[in-house]
Tab-separated table of C-alpha atoms and ligand atoms in Angstrom:
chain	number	residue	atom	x	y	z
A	3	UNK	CA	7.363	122.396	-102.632
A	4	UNK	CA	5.975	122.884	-106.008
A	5	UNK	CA	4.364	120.831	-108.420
A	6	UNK	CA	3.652	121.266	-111.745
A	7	UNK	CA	0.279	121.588	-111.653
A	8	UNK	CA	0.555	125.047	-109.858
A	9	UNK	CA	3.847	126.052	-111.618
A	10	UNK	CA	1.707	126.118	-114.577
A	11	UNK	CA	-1.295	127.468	-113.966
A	12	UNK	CA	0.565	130.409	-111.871
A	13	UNK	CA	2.816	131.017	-114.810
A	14	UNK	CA	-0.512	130.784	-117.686
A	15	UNK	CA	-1.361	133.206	-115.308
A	16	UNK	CA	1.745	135.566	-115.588
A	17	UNK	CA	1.480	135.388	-119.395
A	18	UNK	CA	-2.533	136.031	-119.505
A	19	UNK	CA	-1.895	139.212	-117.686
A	20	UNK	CA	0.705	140.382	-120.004
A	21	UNK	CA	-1.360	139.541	-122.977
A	22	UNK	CA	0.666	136.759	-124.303
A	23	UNK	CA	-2.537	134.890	-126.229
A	24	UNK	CA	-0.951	131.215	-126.425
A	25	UNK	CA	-0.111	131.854	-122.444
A	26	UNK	CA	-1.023	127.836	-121.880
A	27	UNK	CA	0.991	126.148	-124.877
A	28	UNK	CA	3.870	128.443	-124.201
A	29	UNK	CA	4.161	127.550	-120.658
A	30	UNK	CA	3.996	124.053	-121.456
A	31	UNK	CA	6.795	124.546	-123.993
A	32	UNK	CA	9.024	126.099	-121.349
A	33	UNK	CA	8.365	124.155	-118.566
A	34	UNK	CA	8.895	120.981	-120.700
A	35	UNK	CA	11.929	122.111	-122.198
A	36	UNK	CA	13.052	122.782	-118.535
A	37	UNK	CA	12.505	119.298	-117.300
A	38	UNK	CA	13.468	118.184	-120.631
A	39	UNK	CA	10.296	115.814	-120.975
A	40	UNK	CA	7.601	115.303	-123.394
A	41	UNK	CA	4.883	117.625	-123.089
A	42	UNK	CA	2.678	115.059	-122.504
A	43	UNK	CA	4.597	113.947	-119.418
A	44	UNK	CA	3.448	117.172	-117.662
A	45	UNK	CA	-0.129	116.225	-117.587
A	46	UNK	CA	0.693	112.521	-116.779
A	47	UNK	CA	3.267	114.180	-113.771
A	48	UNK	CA	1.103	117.056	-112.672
A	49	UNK	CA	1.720	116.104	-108.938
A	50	UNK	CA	5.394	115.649	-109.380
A	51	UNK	CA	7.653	118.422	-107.310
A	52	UNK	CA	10.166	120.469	-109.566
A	53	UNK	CA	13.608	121.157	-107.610
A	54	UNK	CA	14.467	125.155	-107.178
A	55	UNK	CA	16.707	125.398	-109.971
A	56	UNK	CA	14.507	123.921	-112.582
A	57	UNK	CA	11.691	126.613	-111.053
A	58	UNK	CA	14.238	129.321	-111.182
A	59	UNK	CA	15.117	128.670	-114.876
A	60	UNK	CA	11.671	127.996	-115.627
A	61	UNK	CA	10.453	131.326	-114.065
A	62	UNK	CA	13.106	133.802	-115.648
A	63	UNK	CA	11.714	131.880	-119.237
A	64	UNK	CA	8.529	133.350	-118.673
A	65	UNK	CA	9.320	136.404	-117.648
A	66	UNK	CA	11.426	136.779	-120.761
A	67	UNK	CA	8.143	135.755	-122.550
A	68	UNK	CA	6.278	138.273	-120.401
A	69	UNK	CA	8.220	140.804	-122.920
A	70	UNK	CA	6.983	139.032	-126.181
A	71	UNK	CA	10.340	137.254	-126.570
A	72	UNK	CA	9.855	134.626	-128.890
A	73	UNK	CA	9.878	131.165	-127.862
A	74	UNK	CA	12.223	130.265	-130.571
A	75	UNK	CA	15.319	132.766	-128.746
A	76	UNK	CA	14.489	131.821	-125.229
A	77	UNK	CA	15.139	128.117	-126.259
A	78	UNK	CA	17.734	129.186	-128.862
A	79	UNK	CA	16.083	126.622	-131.073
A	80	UNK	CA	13.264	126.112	-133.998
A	81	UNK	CA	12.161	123.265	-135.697
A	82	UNK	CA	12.236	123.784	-139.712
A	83	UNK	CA	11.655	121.145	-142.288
A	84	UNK	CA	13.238	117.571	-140.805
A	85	UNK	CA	15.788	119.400	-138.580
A	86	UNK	CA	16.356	121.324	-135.110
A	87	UNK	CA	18.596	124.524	-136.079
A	88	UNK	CA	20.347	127.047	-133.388
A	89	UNK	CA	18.645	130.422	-133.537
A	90	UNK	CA	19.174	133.470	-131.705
A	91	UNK	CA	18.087	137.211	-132.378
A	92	UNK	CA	20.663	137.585	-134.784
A	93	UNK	CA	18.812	135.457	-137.622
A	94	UNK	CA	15.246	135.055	-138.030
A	95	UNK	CA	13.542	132.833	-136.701
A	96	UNK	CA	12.389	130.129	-139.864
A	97	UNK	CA	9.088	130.425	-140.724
A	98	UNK	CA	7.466	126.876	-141.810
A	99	UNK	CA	6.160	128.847	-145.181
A	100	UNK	CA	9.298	128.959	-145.880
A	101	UNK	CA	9.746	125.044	-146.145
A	102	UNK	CA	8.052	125.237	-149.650
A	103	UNK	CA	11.295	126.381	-151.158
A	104	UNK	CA	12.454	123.257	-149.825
A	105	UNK	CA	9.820	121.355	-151.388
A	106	UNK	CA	10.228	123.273	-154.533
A	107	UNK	CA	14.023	122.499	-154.659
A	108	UNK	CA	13.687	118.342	-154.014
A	109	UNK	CA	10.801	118.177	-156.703
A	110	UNK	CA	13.015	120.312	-159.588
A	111	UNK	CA	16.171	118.146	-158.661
A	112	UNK	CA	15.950	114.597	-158.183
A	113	UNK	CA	18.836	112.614	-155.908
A	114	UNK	CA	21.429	111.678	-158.295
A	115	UNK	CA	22.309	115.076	-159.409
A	116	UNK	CA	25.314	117.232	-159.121
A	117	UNK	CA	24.328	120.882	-158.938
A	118	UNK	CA	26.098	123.574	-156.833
A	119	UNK	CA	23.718	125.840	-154.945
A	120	UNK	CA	24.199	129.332	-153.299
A	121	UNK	CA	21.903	130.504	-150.587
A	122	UNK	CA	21.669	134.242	-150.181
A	123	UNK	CA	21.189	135.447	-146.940
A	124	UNK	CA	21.442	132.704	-145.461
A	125	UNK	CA	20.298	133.844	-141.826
A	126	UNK	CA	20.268	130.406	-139.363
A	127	UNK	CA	21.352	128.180	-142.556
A	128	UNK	CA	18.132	126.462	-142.555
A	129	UNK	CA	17.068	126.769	-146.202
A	130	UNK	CA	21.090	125.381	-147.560
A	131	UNK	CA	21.157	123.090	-144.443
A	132	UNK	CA	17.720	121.621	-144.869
A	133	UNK	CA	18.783	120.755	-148.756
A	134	UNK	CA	22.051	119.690	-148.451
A	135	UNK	CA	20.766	116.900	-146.041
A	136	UNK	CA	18.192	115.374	-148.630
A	137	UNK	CA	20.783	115.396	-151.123
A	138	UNK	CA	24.260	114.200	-151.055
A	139	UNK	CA	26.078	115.133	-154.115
A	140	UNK	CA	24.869	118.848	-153.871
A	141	UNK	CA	27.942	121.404	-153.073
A	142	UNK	CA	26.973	124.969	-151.337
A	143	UNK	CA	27.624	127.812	-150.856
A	144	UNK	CA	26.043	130.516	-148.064
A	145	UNK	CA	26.293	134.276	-147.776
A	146	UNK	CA	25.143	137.023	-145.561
A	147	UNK	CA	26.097	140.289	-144.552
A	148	UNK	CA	25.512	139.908	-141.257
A	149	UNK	CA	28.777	138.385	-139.465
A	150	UNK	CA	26.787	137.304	-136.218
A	151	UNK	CA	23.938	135.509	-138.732
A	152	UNK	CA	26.885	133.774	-140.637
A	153	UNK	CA	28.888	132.730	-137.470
A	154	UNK	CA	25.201	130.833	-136.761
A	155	UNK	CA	24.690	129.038	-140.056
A	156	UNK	CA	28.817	127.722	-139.216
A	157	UNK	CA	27.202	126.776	-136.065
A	158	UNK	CA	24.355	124.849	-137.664
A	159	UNK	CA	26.320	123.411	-140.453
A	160	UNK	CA	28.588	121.760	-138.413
A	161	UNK	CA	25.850	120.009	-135.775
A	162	UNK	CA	24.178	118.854	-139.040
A	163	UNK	CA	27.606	117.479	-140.218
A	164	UNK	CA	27.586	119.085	-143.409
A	165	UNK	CA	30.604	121.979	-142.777
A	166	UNK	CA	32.961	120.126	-145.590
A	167	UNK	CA	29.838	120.523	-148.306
A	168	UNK	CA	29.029	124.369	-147.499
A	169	UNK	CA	31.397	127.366	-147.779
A	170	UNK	CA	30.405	130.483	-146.212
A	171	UNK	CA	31.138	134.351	-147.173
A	172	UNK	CA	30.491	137.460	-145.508
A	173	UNK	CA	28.714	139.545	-148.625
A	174	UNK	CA	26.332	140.792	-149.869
A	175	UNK	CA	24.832	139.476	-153.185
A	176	UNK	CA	26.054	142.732	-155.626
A	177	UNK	CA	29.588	142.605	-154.155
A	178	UNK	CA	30.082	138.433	-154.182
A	179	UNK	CA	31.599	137.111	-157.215
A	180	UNK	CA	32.555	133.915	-156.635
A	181	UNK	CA	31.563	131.029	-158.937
A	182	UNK	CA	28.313	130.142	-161.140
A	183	UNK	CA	25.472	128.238	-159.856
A	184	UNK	CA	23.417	125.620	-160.962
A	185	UNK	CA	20.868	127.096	-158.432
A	186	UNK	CA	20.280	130.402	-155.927
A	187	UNK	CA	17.859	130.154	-153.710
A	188	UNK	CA	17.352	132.813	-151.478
A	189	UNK	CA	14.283	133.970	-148.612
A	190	UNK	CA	14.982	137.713	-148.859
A	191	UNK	CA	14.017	140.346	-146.438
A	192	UNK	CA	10.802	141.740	-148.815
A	193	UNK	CA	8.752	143.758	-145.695
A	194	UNK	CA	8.147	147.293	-146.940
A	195	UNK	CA	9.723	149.717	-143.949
A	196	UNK	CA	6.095	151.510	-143.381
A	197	UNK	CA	4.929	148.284	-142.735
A	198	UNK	CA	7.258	147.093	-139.990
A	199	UNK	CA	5.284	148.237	-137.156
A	200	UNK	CA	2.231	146.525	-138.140
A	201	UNK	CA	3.851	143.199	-137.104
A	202	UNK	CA	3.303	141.837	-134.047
A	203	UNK	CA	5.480	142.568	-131.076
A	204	UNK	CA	7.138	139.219	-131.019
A	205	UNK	CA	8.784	139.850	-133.823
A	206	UNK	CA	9.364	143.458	-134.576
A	207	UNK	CA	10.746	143.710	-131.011
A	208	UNK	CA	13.141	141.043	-131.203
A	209	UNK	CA	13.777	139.761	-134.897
A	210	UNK	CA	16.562	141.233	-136.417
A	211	UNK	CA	15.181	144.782	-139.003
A	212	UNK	CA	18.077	143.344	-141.465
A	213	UNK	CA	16.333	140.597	-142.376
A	214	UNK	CA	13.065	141.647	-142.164
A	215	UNK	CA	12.712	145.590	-144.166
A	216	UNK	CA	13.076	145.527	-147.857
A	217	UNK	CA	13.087	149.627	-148.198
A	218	UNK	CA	10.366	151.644	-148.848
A	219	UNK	CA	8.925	149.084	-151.264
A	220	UNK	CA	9.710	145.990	-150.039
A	221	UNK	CA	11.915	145.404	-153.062
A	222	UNK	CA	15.703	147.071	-152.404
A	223	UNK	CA	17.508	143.550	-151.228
A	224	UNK	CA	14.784	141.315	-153.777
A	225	UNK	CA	16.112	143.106	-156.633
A	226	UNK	CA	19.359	143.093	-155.496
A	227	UNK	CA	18.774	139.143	-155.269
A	228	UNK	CA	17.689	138.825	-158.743
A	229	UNK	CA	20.401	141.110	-160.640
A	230	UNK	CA	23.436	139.454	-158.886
A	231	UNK	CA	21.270	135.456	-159.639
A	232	UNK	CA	21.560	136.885	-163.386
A	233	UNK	CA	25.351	137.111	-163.336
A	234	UNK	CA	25.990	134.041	-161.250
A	235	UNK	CA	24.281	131.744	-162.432
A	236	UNK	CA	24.995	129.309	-164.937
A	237	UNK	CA	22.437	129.593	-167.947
A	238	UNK	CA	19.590	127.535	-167.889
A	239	UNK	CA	20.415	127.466	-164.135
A	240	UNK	CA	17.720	128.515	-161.583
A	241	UNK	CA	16.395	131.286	-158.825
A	242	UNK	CA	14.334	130.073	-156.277
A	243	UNK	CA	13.158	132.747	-153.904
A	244	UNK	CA	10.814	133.634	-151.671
A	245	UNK	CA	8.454	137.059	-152.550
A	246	UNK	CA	5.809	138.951	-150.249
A	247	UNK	CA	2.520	138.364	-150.700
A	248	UNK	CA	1.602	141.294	-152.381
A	249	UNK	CA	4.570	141.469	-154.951
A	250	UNK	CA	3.803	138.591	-157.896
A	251	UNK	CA	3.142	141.086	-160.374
A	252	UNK	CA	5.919	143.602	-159.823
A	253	UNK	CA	8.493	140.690	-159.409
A	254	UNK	CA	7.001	139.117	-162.747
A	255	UNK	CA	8.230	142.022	-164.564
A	256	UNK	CA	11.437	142.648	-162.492
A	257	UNK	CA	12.485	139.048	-163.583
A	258	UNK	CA	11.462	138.963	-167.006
A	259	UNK	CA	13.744	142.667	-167.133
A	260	UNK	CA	16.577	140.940	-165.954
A	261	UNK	CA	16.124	137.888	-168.396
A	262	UNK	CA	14.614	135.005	-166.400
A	263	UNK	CA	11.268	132.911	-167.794
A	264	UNK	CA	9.099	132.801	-164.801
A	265	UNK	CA	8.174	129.178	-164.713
A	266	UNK	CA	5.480	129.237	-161.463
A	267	UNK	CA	4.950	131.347	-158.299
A	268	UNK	CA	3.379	129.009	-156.020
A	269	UNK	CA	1.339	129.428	-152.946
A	270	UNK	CA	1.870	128.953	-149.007
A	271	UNK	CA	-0.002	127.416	-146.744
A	272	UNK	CA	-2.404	130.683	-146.017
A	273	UNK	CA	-2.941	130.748	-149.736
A	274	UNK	CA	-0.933	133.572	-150.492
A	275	UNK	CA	1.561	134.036	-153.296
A	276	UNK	CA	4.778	133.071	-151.807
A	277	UNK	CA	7.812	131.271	-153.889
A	278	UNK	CA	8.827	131.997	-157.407
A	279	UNK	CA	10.767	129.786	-159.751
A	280	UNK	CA	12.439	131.136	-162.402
A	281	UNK	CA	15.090	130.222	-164.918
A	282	UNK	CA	18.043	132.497	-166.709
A	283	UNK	CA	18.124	132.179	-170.595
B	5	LIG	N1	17.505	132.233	-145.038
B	5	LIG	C1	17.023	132.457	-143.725
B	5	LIG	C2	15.595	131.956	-143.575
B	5	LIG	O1	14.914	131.724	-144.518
B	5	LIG	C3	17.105	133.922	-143.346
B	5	LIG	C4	16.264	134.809	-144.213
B	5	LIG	C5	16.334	136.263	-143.814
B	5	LIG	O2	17.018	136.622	-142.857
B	5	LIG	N2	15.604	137.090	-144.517
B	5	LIG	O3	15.102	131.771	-142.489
């Protein structure tokens, strides 16, 4: 018999030894979303035996985590803005810097308007998703390239009950010519290829290269993102999108060459430059 007391400490163990840094959270994670409790229930329960097939299932998590696996994919779930989305390593996993797009979006467009969106690479869904539930008289529209990543955002669209108020379309943004838009908002992959294999092992080893490497500059899909905004959207309509944190200037000028007023590029949470708004004239 085992309690979970010892399951724990055996499996921080595991982790320590394979260098996994948050070895204690991420055990409680896993062994809580095993027993489906609260984690505070495992320190109230420590004494409490776990049956064999909650230890098995709990065991093969952290060995999955062993390799760097991302919590995120072994649960097949993340928490972004005010919603639980369906991930797996065919869309990244959302990033909360990310929810300042959101933020962005609500505060430009209060809740009585009537504005048709398109999200660009739409990965999970969780940008269009996360909108289209603050606001009910928005209409969207969600592409990707990736037929896996798309068959996801379906997936999430439809436990968030919003599949009649998104359409989805395998494309890319150059070769998609389907209506104009009131707004595009889009979280690009912007990671210059040379720098890939600085990032940590959690998620070069797992996330998907598609929607992380930008080419050699970072810039090949962003640009791509901003010429096909310029012929679908509506004028005066706008391009919300997500930049590195190294690439305000060059994406200043790449806008302004493509005929959008930068209004404000606006900072995440580690203070870095991370979410442009810009309009089409
Ligand atoms: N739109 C998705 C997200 O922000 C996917 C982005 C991507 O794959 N680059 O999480």
């Amino acid at each position: 018999m085992i309690n979970i007391q010892s399951l724990l400490s055996e499996a921080k163990k595991e982790l320590i030894n394979s260098s996994v840094i948050s070895a204690e959270i991420d055990s409680e994670i896993l062994l809580s979303n095993v027993l489906k409790v609260k984690r505070d229930k495992l320190i109230i329960n420590s004494q409490k035996t776990v049956n064999v097939k909650n230890i098995k299932k709990f065991n093969s998590f952290i060995e999955r985590r062993k390799k760097k696996e991302p919590i995120a994919y072994i649960l097949n779930k993340k928490d972004f803005w005010k919603s639980t989305f369906f991930v797996d390593k065919n869309v990244l996993i959302p990033r909360p810097d990310t929810e300042i797009l959101i933020e962005q979006v609500l505060k430009k467009y209060q809740k009585n308007k009537k504005i048709s969106i398109l999200d660009v690479g739409t990965g999970s869904g969780c940008i269009i998703i996360s909108i289209l539930k603050e606001r009910e008289n928005f209409m969207g529209c969600a592409i990707d390239i990736s037929k896996k990543a798309l068959n996801i955002a379906k997936y999430n669209a439809k436990i968030h009950h919003l599949e009649n108020r998104i359409k989805f379309h395998k494309s890319s943004v150059d070769k998609f010519f389907k209506g104009k838009y009131d707004l595009i908002i889009s979280n690009p992959p912007y990671i210059k290829k040379f720098e890939l294999k600085y990032l940590e092992n959690d998620i070069i080893g797992f996330e998907p290269n598609l929607a992380l490497e930008g080419g050699n500059d970072g810039f090949l899909v962003t640009k791509q993102v901003i010429k096909g905004s310029s012929r679908l959207l509506k004028k005066g309509g706008s391009l919300i999108m997500e930049i590195g944190f190294d690439q305000k200037m060059r994406i200043k000028k790449i806008l302004e060459k493509e005929n959008f007023f930068v209004n404000k590029i606006i900072k995440d949470y580690g203070e870095n430059h991370r979410c442009v708004i810009c309009t089409k004239f």
